[in-house]
Structure formats: structure tokens, C-alpha cells
JSON list of C-alpha atoms in Angstrom, two decimals:
[
{"chain": "A", "resi": 175, "resn": "UNK", "atom": "CA", "xyz": [0.03, -0.07, 0.00]},
{"chain": "A", "resi": 176, "resn": "UNK", "atom": "CA", "xyz": [2.78, 2.42, 0.88]},
{"chain": "A", "resi": 177, "resn": "UNK", "atom": "CA", "xyz": [4.65, 1.51, -2.22]},
{"chain": "A", "resi": 178, "resn": "UNK", "atom": "CA", "xyz": [1.49, 2.24, -4.28]},
{"chain": "A", "resi": 179, "resn": "UNK", "atom": "CA", "xyz": [0.97, 5.63, -2.69]},
{"chain": "A", "resi": 180, "resn": "UNK", "atom": "CA", "xyz": [4.56, 6.60, -3.20]},
{"chain": "A", "resi": 181, "resn": "UNK", "atom": "CA", "xyz": [4.47, 5.73, -6.93]},
{"chain": "A", "resi": 182, "resn": "UNK", "atom": "CA", "xyz": [1.14, 7.54, -7.33]},
{"chain": "A", "resi": 183, "resn": "UNK", "atom": "CA", "xyz": [2.53, 10.53, -5.51]},
{"chain": "A", "resi": 184, "resn": "UNK", "atom": "CA", "xyz": [5.64, 10.73, -7.70]},
{"chain": "A", "resi": 185, "resn": "UNK", "atom": "CA", "xyz": [3.51, 10.42, -10.85]},
{"chain": "A", "resi": 186, "resn": "UNK", "atom": "CA", "xyz": [1.19, 13.25, -9.87]},
{"chain": "A", "resi": 187, "resn": "UNK", "atom": "CA", "xyz": [4.10, 15.46, -8.70]},
{"chain": "A", "resi": 188, "resn": "UNK", "atom": "CA", "xyz": [5.88, 14.84, -12.04]},
{"chain": "A", "resi": 189, "resn": "UNK", "atom": "CA", "xyz": [2.78, 15.90, -13.93]},
{"chain": "A", "resi": 190, "resn": "UNK", "atom": "CA", "xyz": [2.54, 18.93, -11.72]},
{"chain": "A", "resi": 191, "resn": "UNK", "atom": "CA", "xyz": [6.05, 20.07, -12.17]},
{"chain": "A", "resi": 192, "resn": "UNK", "atom": "CA", "xyz": [5.94, 19.50, -15.98]},
{"chain": "A", "resi": 193, "resn": "UNK", "atom": "CA", "xyz": [2.70, 21.38, -16.42]},
{"chain": "A", "resi": 194, "resn": "UNK", "atom": "CA", "xyz": [3.81, 24.08, -13.92]},
{"chain": "A", "resi": 195, "resn": "UNK", "atom": "CA", "xyz": [6.83, 24.80, -16.07]},
{"chain": "A", "resi": 196, "resn": "UNK", "atom": "CA", "xyz": [4.65, 25.11, -19.18]},
{"chain": "A", "resi": 197, "resn": "UNK", "atom": "CA", "xyz": [2.21, 27.49, -17.28]},
{"chain": "A", "resi": 198, "resn": "UNK", "atom": "CA", "xyz": [4.69, 30.29, -16.47]},
{"chain": "A", "resi": 199, "resn": "UNK", "atom": "CA", "xyz": [2.69, 33.53, -16.50]},
{"chain": "A", "resi": 200, "resn": "UNK", "atom": "CA", "xyz": [4.03, 35.98, -19.05]},
{"chain": "A", "resi": 201, "resn": "UNK", "atom": "CA", "xyz": [5.90, 38.93, -17.57]},
{"chain": "A", "resi": 202, "resn": "UNK", "atom": "CA", "xyz": [4.55, 42.36, -18.54]},
{"chain": "A", "resi": 203, "resn": "UNK", "atom": "CA", "xyz": [7.88, 43.97, -19.31]},
{"chain": "A", "resi": 204, "resn": "UNK", "atom": "CA", "xyz": [7.66, 45.19, -22.92]},
{"chain": "A", "resi": 205, "resn": "UNK", "atom": "CA", "xyz": [9.58, 42.24, -24.38]},
{"chain": "A", "resi": 206, "resn": "UNK", "atom": "CA", "xyz": [7.66, 39.49, -26.12]},
{"chain": "A", "resi": 207, "resn": "UNK", "atom": "CA", "xyz": [9.33, 36.46, -24.58]},
{"chain": "A", "resi": 208, "resn": "UNK", "atom": "CA", "xyz": [8.50, 33.42, -26.67]},
{"chain": "A", "resi": 209, "resn": "UNK", "atom": "CA", "xyz": [9.12, 31.00, -23.93]},
{"chain": "A", "resi": 210, "resn": "UNK", "atom": "CA", "xyz": [6.79, 32.83, -21.55]},
{"chain": "A", "resi": 211, "resn": "UNK", "atom": "CA", "xyz": [4.02, 33.00, -24.21]},
{"chain": "A", "resi": 212, "resn": "UNK", "atom": "CA", "xyz": [4.71, 29.43, -25.34]},
{"chain": "A", "resi": 213, "resn": "UNK", "atom": "CA", "xyz": [1.43, 27.76, -26.49]},
{"chain": "A", "resi": 214, "resn": "UNK", "atom": "CA", "xyz": [-0.59, 31.01, -26.20]},
{"chain": "A", "resi": 215, "resn": "UNK", "atom": "CA", "xyz": [0.56, 33.06, -29.14]},
{"chain": "A", "resi": 216, "resn": "UNK", "atom": "CA", "xyz": [0.03, 33.30, -32.84]},
{"chain": "A", "resi": 217, "resn": "UNK", "atom": "CA", "xyz": [3.08, 33.96, -35.21]},
{"chain": "A", "resi": 218, "resn": "UNK", "atom": "CA", "xyz": [3.38, 35.54, -38.56]},
{"chain": "A", "resi": 219, "resn": "UNK", "atom": "CA", "xyz": [7.08, 36.54, -38.55]},
{"chain": "A", "resi": 220, "resn": "UNK", "atom": "CA", "xyz": [8.06, 36.51, -42.26]},
{"chain": "A", "resi": 221, "resn": "UNK", "atom": "CA", "xyz": [8.51, 39.78, -44.11]},
{"chain": "A", "resi": 222, "resn": "UNK", "atom": "CA", "xyz": [9.35, 39.15, -47.67]},
{"chain": "A", "resi": 223, "resn": "UNK", "atom": "CA", "xyz": [11.93, 41.94, -48.39]},
{"chain": "A", "resi": 224, "resn": "UNK", "atom": "CA", "xyz": [12.36, 41.30, -52.07]},
{"chain": "A", "resi": 225, "resn": "UNK", "atom": "CA", "xyz": [8.85, 42.61, -52.79]},
{"chain": "A", "resi": 226, "resn": "UNK", "atom": "CA", "xyz": [7.80, 44.04, -49.46]},
{"chain": "A", "resi": 227, "resn": "UNK", "atom": "CA", "xyz": [4.72, 41.70, -49.34]},
{"chain": "A", "resi": 228, "resn": "UNK", "atom": "CA", "xyz": [3.11, 40.98, -46.00]},
{"chain": "A", "resi": 229, "resn": "UNK", "atom": "CA", "xyz": [0.00, 38.73, -45.62]},
{"chain": "A", "resi": 230, "resn": "UNK", "atom": "CA", "xyz": [-2.65, 39.86, -46.67]},
{"chain": "A", "resi": 231, "resn": "UNK", "atom": "CA", "xyz": [-1.21, 43.13, -48.04]},
{"chain": "A", "resi": 232, "resn": "UNK", "atom": "CA", "xyz": [2.19, 44.78, -48.44]},
{"chain": "A", "resi": 233, "resn": "UNK", "atom": "CA", "xyz": [4.43, 47.25, -46.71]},
{"chain": "A", "resi": 234, "resn": "UNK", "atom": "CA", "xyz": [7.47, 45.39, -45.47]},
{"chain": "A", "resi": 235, "resn": "UNK", "atom": "CA", "xyz": [8.72, 45.41, -41.85]},
{"chain": "A", "resi": 236, "resn": "UNK", "atom": "CA", "xyz": [6.87, 48.59, -41.04]},
{"chain": "A", "resi": 237, "resn": "UNK", "atom": "CA", "xyz": [3.51, 46.80, -41.60]},
{"chain": "A", "resi": 238, "resn": "UNK", "atom": "CA", "xyz": [4.43, 43.36, -40.26]},
{"chain": "A", "resi": 239, "resn": "UNK", "atom": "CA", "xyz": [2.51, 41.84, -37.26]},
{"chain": "A", "resi": 240, "resn": "UNK", "atom": "CA", "xyz": [4.99, 39.39, -35.75]},
{"chain": "A", "resi": 241, "resn": "UNK", "atom": "CA", "xyz": [3.39, 37.95, -32.68]},
{"chain": "A", "resi": 242, "resn": "UNK", "atom": "CA", "xyz": [0.10, 38.27, -30.70]},
{"chain": "A", "resi": 243, "resn": "UNK", "atom": "CA", "xyz": [-0.34, 36.59, -27.38]},
{"chain": "A", "resi": 244, "resn": "UNK", "atom": "CA", "xyz": [-3.29, 35.92, -25.02]},
{"chain": "A", "resi": 245, "resn": "UNK", "atom": "CA", "xyz": [-2.83, 34.15, -21.70]},
{"chain": "A", "resi": 246, "resn": "UNK", "atom": "CA", "xyz": [-5.80, 33.69, -19.35]},
{"chain": "A", "resi": 247, "resn": "UNK", "atom": "CA", "xyz": [-5.78, 32.58, -15.67]},
{"chain": "A", "resi": 248, "resn": "UNK", "atom": "CA", "xyz": [-8.71, 32.19, -13.34]},
{"chain": "A", "resi": 249, "resn": "UNK", "atom": "CA", "xyz": [-8.59, 35.93, -12.54]},
{"chain": "A", "resi": 250, "resn": "UNK", "atom": "CA", "xyz": [-6.31, 37.69, -15.06]},
{"chain": "A", "resi": 251, "resn": "UNK", "atom": "CA", "xyz": [-6.06, 38.36, -18.79]},
{"chain": "A", "resi": 252, "resn": "UNK", "atom": "CA", "xyz": [-2.53, 38.86, -20.24]},
{"chain": "A", "resi": 253, "resn": "UNK", "atom": "CA", "xyz": [-2.03, 40.10, -23.74]},
{"chain": "A", "resi": 254, "resn": "UNK", "atom": "CA", "xyz": [1.04, 41.00, -25.88]},
{"chain": "A", "resi": 255, "resn": "UNK", "atom": "CA", "xyz": [1.83, 42.22, -29.30]},
{"chain": "A", "resi": 256, "resn": "UNK", "atom": "CA", "xyz": [5.02, 42.47, -31.22]},
{"chain": "A", "resi": 257, "resn": "UNK", "atom": "CA", "xyz": [4.91, 44.29, -34.63]},
{"chain": "A", "resi": 258, "resn": "UNK", "atom": "CA", "xyz": [7.14, 46.22, -37.02]},
{"chain": "A", "resi": 259, "resn": "UNK", "atom": "CA", "xyz": [4.33, 48.92, -37.04]},
{"chain": "A", "resi": 260, "resn": "UNK", "atom": "CA", "xyz": [5.29, 51.81, -34.80]},
{"chain": "A", "resi": 261, "resn": "UNK", "atom": "CA", "xyz": [2.48, 51.72, -32.27]},
{"chain": "A", "resi": 262, "resn": "UNK", "atom": "CA", "xyz": [4.05, 54.75, -30.52]},
{"chain": "A", "resi": 263, "resn": "UNK", "atom": "CA", "xyz": [3.42, 56.96, -33.55]},
{"chain": "A", "resi": 264, "resn": "UNK", "atom": "CA", "xyz": [0.28, 58.75, -34.29]},
{"chain": "A", "resi": 265, "resn": "UNK", "atom": "CA", "xyz": [0.38, 57.15, -37.72]},
{"chain": "A", "resi": 266, "resn": "UNK", "atom": "CA", "xyz": [2.70, 55.35, -40.08]},
{"chain": "A", "resi": 267, "resn": "UNK", "atom": "CA", "xyz": [2.59, 56.46, -43.68]},
{"chain": "A", "resi": 268, "resn": "UNK", "atom": "CA", "xyz": [-0.83, 57.99, -42.83]},
{"chain": "A", "resi": 269, "resn": "UNK", "atom": "CA", "xyz": [-2.26, 54.84, -41.09]},
{"chain": "A", "resi": 270, "resn": "UNK", "atom": "CA", "xyz": [-3.06, 54.46, -37.38]},
{"chain": "A", "resi": 271, "resn": "UNK", "atom": "CA", "xyz": [-2.37, 51.44, -35.19]},
{"chain": "A", "resi": 272, "resn": "UNK", "atom": "CA", "xyz": [-5.56, 49.68, -34.30]},
{"chain": "A", "resi": 273, "resn": "UNK", "atom": "CA", "xyz": [-7.20, 48.63, -31.10]},
{"chain": "A", "resi": 274, "resn": "UNK", "atom": "CA", "xyz": [-6.94, 45.10, -29.56]},
{"chain": "A", "resi": 275, "resn": "UNK", "atom": "CA", "xyz": [-10.34, 43.31, -30.14]},
{"chain": "A", "resi": 276, "resn": "UNK", "atom": "CA", "xyz": [-11.66, 40.63, -27.84]},
{"chain": "A", "resi": 277, "resn": "UNK", "atom": "CA", "xyz": [-14.28, 37.99, -28.56]},
{"chain": "A", "resi": 278, "resn": "UNK", "atom": "CA", "xyz": [-15.36, 36.64, -25.20]},
{"chain": "A", "resi": 279, "resn": "UNK", "atom": "CA", "xyz": [-18.31, 34.44, -26.32]},
{"chain": "A", "resi": 280, "resn": "UNK", "atom": "CA", "xyz": [-16.73, 32.43, -29.09]},
{"chain": "A", "resi": 281, "resn": "UNK", "atom": "CA", "xyz": [-19.32, 33.62, -31.50]},
{"chain": "A", "resi": 282, "resn": "UNK", "atom": "CA", "xyz": [-17.02, 35.51, -33.94]},
{"chain": "A", "resi": 283, "resn": "UNK", "atom": "CA", "xyz": [-18.20, 39.01, -32.61]},
{"chain": "A", "resi": 284, "resn": "UNK", "atom": "CA", "xyz": [-15.69, 41.16, -30.91]},
{"chain": "A", "resi": 285, "resn": "UNK", "atom": "CA", "xyz": [-17.31, 42.36, -27.75]},
{"chain": "A", "resi": 286, "resn": "UNK", "atom": "CA", "xyz": [-14.47, 44.49, -26.15]},
{"chain": "A", "resi": 287, "resn": "UNK", "atom": "CA", "xyz": [-11.73, 46.71, -27.34]},
{"chain": "A", "resi": 288, "resn": "UNK", "atom": "CA", "xyz": [-8.44, 47.59, -25.64]},
{"chain": "A", "resi": 289, "resn": "UNK", "atom": "CA", "xyz": [-7.35, 51.14, -26.60]},
{"chain": "A", "resi": 290, "resn": "UNK", "atom": "CA", "xyz": [-3.89, 52.42, -25.68]},
{"chain": "A", "resi": 291, "resn": "UNK", "atom": "CA", "xyz": [-1.67, 55.44, -25.52]},
{"chain": "A", "resi": 292, "resn": "UNK", "atom": "CA", "xyz": [2.07, 55.53, -24.81]},
{"chain": "A", "resi": 293, "resn": "UNK", "atom": "CA", "xyz": [3.57, 58.21, -22.58]},
{"chain": "A", "resi": 294, "resn": "UNK", "atom": "CA", "xyz": [6.99, 58.20, -24.32]},
{"chain": "A", "resi": 295, "resn": "UNK", "atom": "CA", "xyz": [8.81, 56.56, -27.12]},
{"chain": "A", "resi": 296, "resn": "UNK", "atom": "CA", "xyz": [11.55, 55.09, -24.98]},
{"chain": "A", "resi": 297, "resn": "UNK", "atom": "CA", "xyz": [11.51, 51.31, -24.60]},
{"chain": "A", "resi": 298, "resn": "UNK", "atom": "CA", "xyz": [10.28, 50.28, -21.26]},
{"chain": "A", "resi": 299, "resn": "UNK", "atom": "CA", "xyz": [8.01, 53.21, -20.63]},
{"chain": "A", "resi": 300, "resn": "UNK", "atom": "CA", "xyz": [4.43, 52.71, -19.38]},
{"chain": "A", "resi": 301, "resn": "UNK", "atom": "CA", "xyz": [1.58, 52.23, -21.75]},
{"chain": "A", "resi": 302, "resn": "UNK", "atom": "CA", "xyz": [-1.94, 53.38, -20.72]},
{"chain": "A", "resi": 303, "resn": "UNK", "atom": "CA", "xyz": [-4.74, 51.01, -21.64]},
{"chain": "A", "resi": 304, "resn": "UNK", "atom": "CA", "xyz": [-8.46, 51.42, -21.59]},
{"chain": "A", "resi": 305, "resn": "UNK", "atom": "CA", "xyz": [-10.97, 48.57, -21.82]},
{"chain": "A", "resi": 306, "resn": "UNK", "atom": "CA", "xyz": [-14.22, 49.29, -23.66]},
{"chain": "A", "resi": 307, "resn": "UNK", "atom": "CA", "xyz": [-17.47, 47.40, -24.18]},
{"chain": "A", "resi": 308, "resn": "UNK", "atom": "CA", "xyz": [-17.96, 47.90, -27.89]},
{"chain": "A", "resi": 309, "resn": "UNK", "atom": "CA", "xyz": [-21.13, 48.79, -29.71]},
{"chain": "A", "resi": 310, "resn": "UNK", "atom": "CA", "xyz": [-19.64, 49.61, -33.11]},
{"chain": "A", "resi": 311, "resn": "UNK", "atom": "CA", "xyz": [-16.39, 48.94, -34.87]},
{"chain": "A", "resi": 312, "resn": "UNK", "atom": "CA", "xyz": [-14.51, 50.68, -37.68]},
{"chain": "A", "resi": 313, "resn": "UNK", "atom": "CA", "xyz": [-13.07, 48.42, -40.35]},
{"chain": "A", "resi": 314, "resn": "UNK", "atom": "CA", "xyz": [-9.68, 48.66, -41.99]},
{"chain": "A", "resi": 315, "resn": "UNK", "atom": "CA", "xyz": [-9.18, 50.55, -45.25]},
{"chain": "A", "resi": 316, "resn": "UNK", "atom": "CA", "xyz": [-8.14, 47.83, -47.70]},
{"chain": "A", "resi": 317, "resn": "UNK", "atom": "CA", "xyz": [-8.55, 44.22, -46.56]},
{"chain": "A", "resi": 318, "resn": "UNK", "atom": "CA", "xyz": [-11.84, 43.03, -45.06]},
{"chain": "A", "resi": 319, "resn": "UNK", "atom": "CA", "xyz": [-10.18, 39.92, -43.85]},
{"chain": "A", "resi": 320, "resn": "UNK", "atom": "CA", "xyz": [-8.19, 42.07, -41.40]},
{"chain": "A", "resi": 321, "resn": "UNK", "atom": "CA", "xyz": [-11.33, 43.59, -39.76]},
{"chain": "A", "resi": 322, "resn": "UNK", "atom": "CA", "xyz": [-12.07, 45.04, -37.34]},
{"chain": "A", "resi": 323, "resn": "UNK", "atom": "CA", "xyz": [-9.52, 47.81, -36.98]},
{"chain": "A", "resi": 324, "resn": "UNK", "atom": "CA", "xyz": [-10.64, 50.29, -34.28]},
{"chain": "A", "resi": 325, "resn": "UNK", "atom": "CA", "xyz": [-13.45, 50.78, -31.88]},
{"chain": "A", "resi": 326, "resn": "UNK", "atom": "CA", "xyz": [-15.85, 53.35, -33.20]},
{"chain": "A", "resi": 327, "resn": "UNK", "atom": "CA", "xyz": [-18.40, 53.40, -30.34]},
{"chain": "A", "resi": 328, "resn": "UNK", "atom": "CA", "xyz": [-18.28, 51.90, -26.87]},
{"chain": "A", "resi": 329, "resn": "UNK", "atom": "CA", "xyz": [-18.52, 52.39, -23.11]},
{"chain": "A", "resi": 330, "resn": "UNK", "atom": "CA", "xyz": [-15.39, 52.47, -21.02]},
{"chain": "A", "resi": 331, "resn": "UNK", "atom": "CA", "xyz": [-15.07, 49.76, -18.52]},
{"chain": "A", "resi": 332, "resn": "UNK", "atom": "CA", "xyz": [-11.74, 50.41, -16.86]},
{"chain": "A", "resi": 333, "resn": "UNK", "atom": "CA", "xyz": [-8.15, 51.89, -17.27]},
{"chain": "A", "resi": 334, "resn": "UNK", "atom": "CA", "xyz": [-4.96, 50.04, -16.49]},
{"chain": "A", "resi": 335, "resn": "UNK", "atom": "CA", "xyz": [-1.25, 50.28, -17.15]},
{"chain": "A", "resi": 336, "resn": "UNK", "atom": "CA", "xyz": [1.03, 47.98, -19.20]},
{"chain": "A", "resi": 337, "resn": "UNK", "atom": "CA", "xyz": [4.51, 48.40, -20.84]},
{"chain": "A", "resi": 338, "resn": "UNK", "atom": "CA", "xyz": [5.73, 49.57, -24.19]},
{"chain": "A", "resi": 339, "resn": "UNK", "atom": "CA", "xyz": [8.95, 48.25, -25.58]},
{"chain": "A", "resi": 340, "resn": "UNK", "atom": "CA", "xyz": [11.04, 48.52, -28.86]},
{"chain": "A", "resi": 341, "resn": "UNK", "atom": "CA", "xyz": [14.29, 46.92, -30.12]},
{"chain": "A", "resi": 342, "resn": "UNK", "atom": "CA", "xyz": [15.98, 44.63, -32.50]},
{"chain": "A", "resi": 343, "resn": "UNK", "atom": "CA", "xyz": [14.84, 41.24, -31.02]},
{"chain": "A", "resi": 344, "resn": "UNK", "atom": "CA", "xyz": [16.27, 37.92, -31.83]},
{"chain": "A", "resi": 345, "resn": "UNK", "atom": "CA", "xyz": [12.77, 36.44, -32.32]},
{"chain": "A", "resi": 346, "resn": "UNK", "atom": "CA", "xyz": [12.27, 38.62, -35.41]},
{"chain": "A", "resi": 347, "resn": "UNK", "atom": "CA", "xyz": [13.71, 36.23, -38.02]},
{"chain": "A", "resi": 348, "resn": "UNK", "atom": "CA", "xyz": [13.92, 38.86, -40.77]},
{"chain": "A", "resi": 349, "resn": "UNK", "atom": "CA", "xyz": [15.43, 41.62, -38.58]},
{"chain": "A", "resi": 350, "resn": "UNK", "atom": "CA", "xyz": [14.31, 45.13, -38.38]},
{"chain": "A", "resi": 351, "resn": "UNK", "atom": "CA", "xyz": [12.98, 47.31, -35.48]},
{"chain": "A", "resi": 352, "resn": "UNK", "atom": "CA", "xyz": [10.05, 45.89, -33.67]},
{"chain": "A", "resi": 353, "resn": "UNK", "atom": "CA", "xyz": [7.62, 47.34, -31.18]},
{"chain": "A", "resi": 354, "resn": "UNK", "atom": "CA", "xyz": [6.00, 45.55, -28.18]},
{"chain": "A", "resi": 355, "resn": "UNK", "atom": "CA", "xyz": [2.87, 46.22, -26.12]},
{"chain": "A", "resi": 356, "resn": "UNK", "atom": "CA", "xyz": [2.05, 44.06, -23.10]},
{"chain": "A", "resi": 357, "resn": "UNK", "atom": "CA", "xyz": [-0.51, 44.41, -20.42]},
{"chain": "A", "resi": 358, "resn": "UNK", "atom": "CA", "xyz": [-2.91, 42.59, -18.08]},
{"chain": "A", "resi": 359, "resn": "UNK", "atom": "CA", "xyz": [-6.29, 43.26, -16.39]},
{"chain": "A", "resi": 360, "resn": "UNK", "atom": "CA", "xyz": [-8.79, 41.43, -14.23]},
{"chain": "A", "resi": 361, "resn": "UNK", "atom": "CA", "xyz": [-10.90, 38.75, -15.96]},
{"chain": "A", "resi": 362, "resn": "UNK", "atom": "CA", "xyz": [-13.92, 39.96, -13.92]},
{"chain": "A", "resi": 363, "resn": "UNK", "atom": "CA", "xyz": [-13.99, 43.17, -16.03]},
{"chain": "A", "resi": 364, "resn": "UNK", "atom": "CA", "xyz": [-15.23, 41.10, -18.95]},
{"chain": "A", "resi": 365, "resn": "UNK", "atom": "CA", "xyz": [-18.87, 41.12, -17.83]},
{"chain": "A", "resi": 366, "resn": "UNK", "atom": "CA", "xyz": [-19.93, 39.36, -20.98]},
{"chain": "A", "resi": 367, "resn": "UNK", "atom": "CA", "xyz": [-17.57, 36.49, -20.56]},
{"chain": "A", "resi": 368, "resn": "UNK", "atom": "CA", "xyz": [-19.39, 33.21, -20.36]},
{"chain": "A", "resi": 369, "resn": "UNK", "atom": "CA", "xyz": [-16.47, 30.80, -19.67]},
{"chain": "A", "resi": 370, "resn": "UNK", "atom": "CA", "xyz": [-15.72, 29.96, -23.34]},
{"chain": "A", "resi": 371, "resn": "UNK", "atom": "CA", "xyz": [-12.35, 30.42, -25.06]},
{"chain": "A", "resi": 372, "resn": "UNK", "atom": "CA", "xyz": [-11.40, 34.11, -25.60]},
{"chain": "A", "resi": 373, "resn": "UNK", "atom": "CA", "xyz": [-10.13, 35.37, -28.93]},
{"chain": "A", "resi": 374, "resn": "UNK", "atom": "CA", "xyz": [-7.88, 38.40, -29.59]},
{"chain": "A", "resi": 375, "resn": "UNK", "atom": "CA", "xyz": [-7.29, 40.27, -32.85]},
{"chain": "A", "resi": 376, "resn": "UNK", "atom": "CA", "xyz": [-5.08, 43.13, -33.93]},
{"chain": "A", "resi": 377, "resn": "UNK", "atom": "CA", "xyz": [-4.41, 45.02, -37.16]},
{"chain": "A", "resi": 378, "resn": "UNK", "atom": "CA", "xyz": [-3.54, 48.51, -38.26]},
{"chain": "A", "resi": 379, "resn": "UNK", "atom": "CA", "xyz": [-5.71, 50.93, -40.22]},
{"chain": "A", "resi": 380, "resn": "UNK", "atom": "CA", "xyz": [-4.61, 49.84, -43.67]},
{"chain": "A", "resi": 381, "resn": "UNK", "atom": "CA", "xyz": [-5.19, 46.12, -42.69]},
{"chain": "A", "resi": 382, "resn": "UNK", "atom": "CA", "xyz": [-1.92, 45.09, -44.45]},
{"chain": "A", "resi": 383, "resn": "UNK", "atom": "CA", "xyz": [-1.25, 42.42, -41.77]},
{"chain": "A", "resi": 384, "resn": "UNK", "atom": "CA", "xyz": [-3.13, 41.04, -38.83]},
{"chain": "A", "resi": 385, "resn": "UNK", "atom": "CA", "xyz": [-3.15, 38.21, -36.32]},
{"chain": "A", "resi": 386, "resn": "UNK", "atom": "CA", "xyz": [-5.72, 36.29, -34.26]},
{"chain": "A", "resi": 387, "resn": "UNK", "atom": "CA", "xyz": [-5.17, 34.07, -31.19]},
{"chain": "A", "resi": 388, "resn": "UNK", "atom": "CA", "xyz": [-7.66, 32.09, -29.20]},
{"chain": "A", "resi": 389, "resn": "UNK", "atom": "CA", "xyz": [-6.88, 30.87, -25.69]},
{"chain": "A", "resi": 390, "resn": "UNK", "atom": "CA", "xyz": [-8.67, 29.00, -22.89]},
{"chain": "A", "resi": 391, "resn": "UNK", "atom": "CA", "xyz": [-8.23, 29.74, -19.25]},
{"chain": "A", "resi": 392, "resn": "UNK", "atom": "CA", "xyz": [-5.16, 27.95, -17.77]},
{"chain": "A", "resi": 393, "resn": "UNK", "atom": "CA", "xyz": [-5.65, 25.88, -14.63]},
{"chain": "A", "resi": 394, "resn": "UNK", "atom": "CA", "xyz": [-3.62, 27.19, -11.68]},
{"chain": "A", "resi": 395, "resn": "UNK", "atom": "CA", "xyz": [-0.84, 24.89, -10.45]},
{"chain": "A", "resi": 396, "resn": "UNK", "atom": "CA", "xyz": [-2.32, 24.77, -6.94]},
{"chain": "A", "resi": 397, "resn": "UNK", "atom": "CA", "xyz": [-5.67, 23.54, -8.38]},
{"chain": "A", "resi": 398, "resn": "UNK", "atom": "CA", "xyz": [-3.88, 20.89, -10.30]},
{"chain": "A", "resi": 399, "resn": "UNK", "atom": "CA", "xyz": [-1.96, 19.79, -7.24]},
{"chain": "A", "resi": 400, "resn": "UNK", "atom": "CA", "xyz": [-5.25, 19.46, -5.24]},
{"chain": "A", "resi": 401, "resn": "UNK", "atom": "CA", "xyz": [-6.82, 17.53, -8.10]},
{"chain": "A", "resi": 402, "resn": "UNK", "atom": "CA", "xyz": [-3.79, 15.20, -8.13]},
{"chain": "A", "resi": 403, "resn": "UNK", "atom": "CA", "xyz": [-3.95, 14.67, -4.39]},
{"chain": "A", "resi": 404, "resn": "UNK", "atom": "CA", "xyz": [-7.65, 13.87, -4.75]},
{"chain": "A", "resi": 405, "resn": "UNK", "atom": "CA", "xyz": [-6.82, 11.28, -7.35]},
{"chain": "A", "resi": 406, "resn": "UNK", "atom": "CA", "xyz": [-4.37, 9.68, -5.01]},
{"chain": "A", "resi": 407, "resn": "UNK", "atom": "CA", "xyz": [-6.98, 9.53, -2.27]},
{"chain": "A", "resi": 408, "resn": "UNK", "atom": "CA", "xyz": [-9.61, 8.07, -4.46]},
{"chain": "A", "resi": 409, "resn": "UNK", "atom": "CA", "xyz": [-7.07, 5.45, -5.74]},
{"chain": "A", "resi": 410, "resn": "UNK", "atom": "CA", "xyz": [-6.10, 4.51, -2.19]},
{"chain": "A", "resi": 411, "resn": "UNK", "atom": "CA", "xyz": [-9.72, 4.19, -1.07]},
{"chain": "A", "resi": 412, "resn": "UNK", "atom": "CA", "xyz": [-10.49, 2.03, -4.09]},
{"chain": "A", "resi": 413, "resn": "UNK", "atom": "CA", "xyz": [-7.50, -0.14, -3.47]},
{"chain": "A", "resi": 414, "resn": "UNK", "atom": "CA", "xyz": [-8.40, -0.70, 0.17]},
{"chain": "A", "resi": 415, "resn": "UNK", "atom": "CA", "xyz": [-12.01, -1.67, -0.74]},
{"chain": "A", "resi": 416, "resn": "UNK", "atom": "CA", "xyz": [-10.71, -4.00, -3.35]},
{"chain": "A", "resi": 417, "resn": "UNK", "atom": "CA", "xyz": [-8.30, -5.75, -0.90]},
{"chain": "A", "resi": 418, "resn": "UNK", "atom": "CA", "xyz": [-11.13, -5.90, 1.66]},
{"chain": "A", "resi": 419, "resn": "UNK", "atom": "CA", "xyz": [-13.42, -7.62, -0.91]},
{"chain": "A", "resi": 420, "resn": "UNK", "atom": "CA", "xyz": [-10.78, -10.14, -1.53]},
{"chain": "A", "resi": 421, "resn": "UNK", "atom": "CA", "xyz": [-10.17, -11.07, 2.12]},
{"chain": "A", "resi": 422, "resn": "UNK", "atom": "CA", "xyz": [-13.87, -11.43, 3.03]}
]
């Protein structure tokens, strides 16, 4: 019996430590760390310099959306963006950076927008975010597949602070200057959330490039450990009853 419990405990703890390592919460520091976002980001890092084409449009590095991350715990929503589009500028070649769009019902409709402003252009400076419940969206200029672009009408839910960063990052396989936005807010702010997976979307006004990511809430390590201990307890009780049935 003791041997059985020991083996079961080692198995559960092994699963706990493996999954715990894969559930490291992203650090909101203005650098899109791929290991921190692992399993919870979409990637489209591939600017074709020879003709400047970027899916679905064109524009080269300045219009490339490289990574978009979404990580959800039982009480927090973490999001991150890395792009060649200068999100700290009012516009790039006449086009504005878009808002983050959130679909919290899994119905293909974006219910919330995350608007942002940056207090400075220095990497590592604070970024101010505002969460809105959206009633109307504005679409991109050129490519409908990249819609929506920006909130047109909505009701503010809350303000919160994140981080802006910029630099020449190793995760940009084509090189070039990249810009990063990262932030987090309380999941409870999403009043329309029904427990489904959440989708996030981002593009710029021209719609030259875009990314979508869908993520489910991640179980907390403590919850998994309690679940594992419960399994051990159930297994032990079942084994004891089985042995009693044999001896009687």
C-alpha cells in the first residue's frame, strides 16, 4: 500500500512540475518572450523583403504583425503584441495603429476593445490602456479579412497600465526594428464572458497584416496539485476496498 501511494505521488508530482513549467505566466515588461508565451501566441514573422509583401497586403517590416499573445488565468487576462508597425506613433505612412479586439463568447463577434496610448517613445516606458465594451467597430481601409480595425463606439469599463518596448529582437527572423505592447487586467472586467475560449485580434488601419489568437483559461498549479492529491486519495480508497473484498 505504501509503495502504491509513493508511486502515485511521484507520478502526480511529476505531472504537476511539468505542467507548472509550461504554465509560467508572461511577464509584462515590454519584451515578447516566446518561452513565456509558449502555447498561447500566434506567429506571422516572415517579411518578404524582395517585394515588401506581407499577408494579406504589403508594406515590409513597417507593416508586419509578428506575434500576438493571449494568456488567461482564473482571474487575469494577459495580452501581448510584437509588430514592425510603430504603435508609439500617431500614424505610419498615414495609417493609425488599431485597437486590440476581444471576442469573449466564441461567436465571432468582438465584444471588447483595448485602446492604448504611450507616454513616451523610450523602450520600457508605461503604456496606458483602456478597456471598452464595444457597440460599433470601424473596419480597415483595404482588406476586409483584417477587420475590425478600431473601436468606433463603446462604453469604457476600466483603465489600467502596461508596458511599451522596442528594439531589434532575436525572435524577429527577418530583422528590423520591432515594437511591443504588453498588459494585463482582471478577468472579472469582462462582464460578457461566459467561460468560453477568448479570442484576440489586432491590425493597423490599412489592414496590411493582422493576427488572431484564441486561448482558454489555464488551470492554476495549486488547483492541479489538489486535483492530483484527490486522485491519489480516491485510488487509495478504491485499492483498500478491493483488498477488503478479496479477504472477506
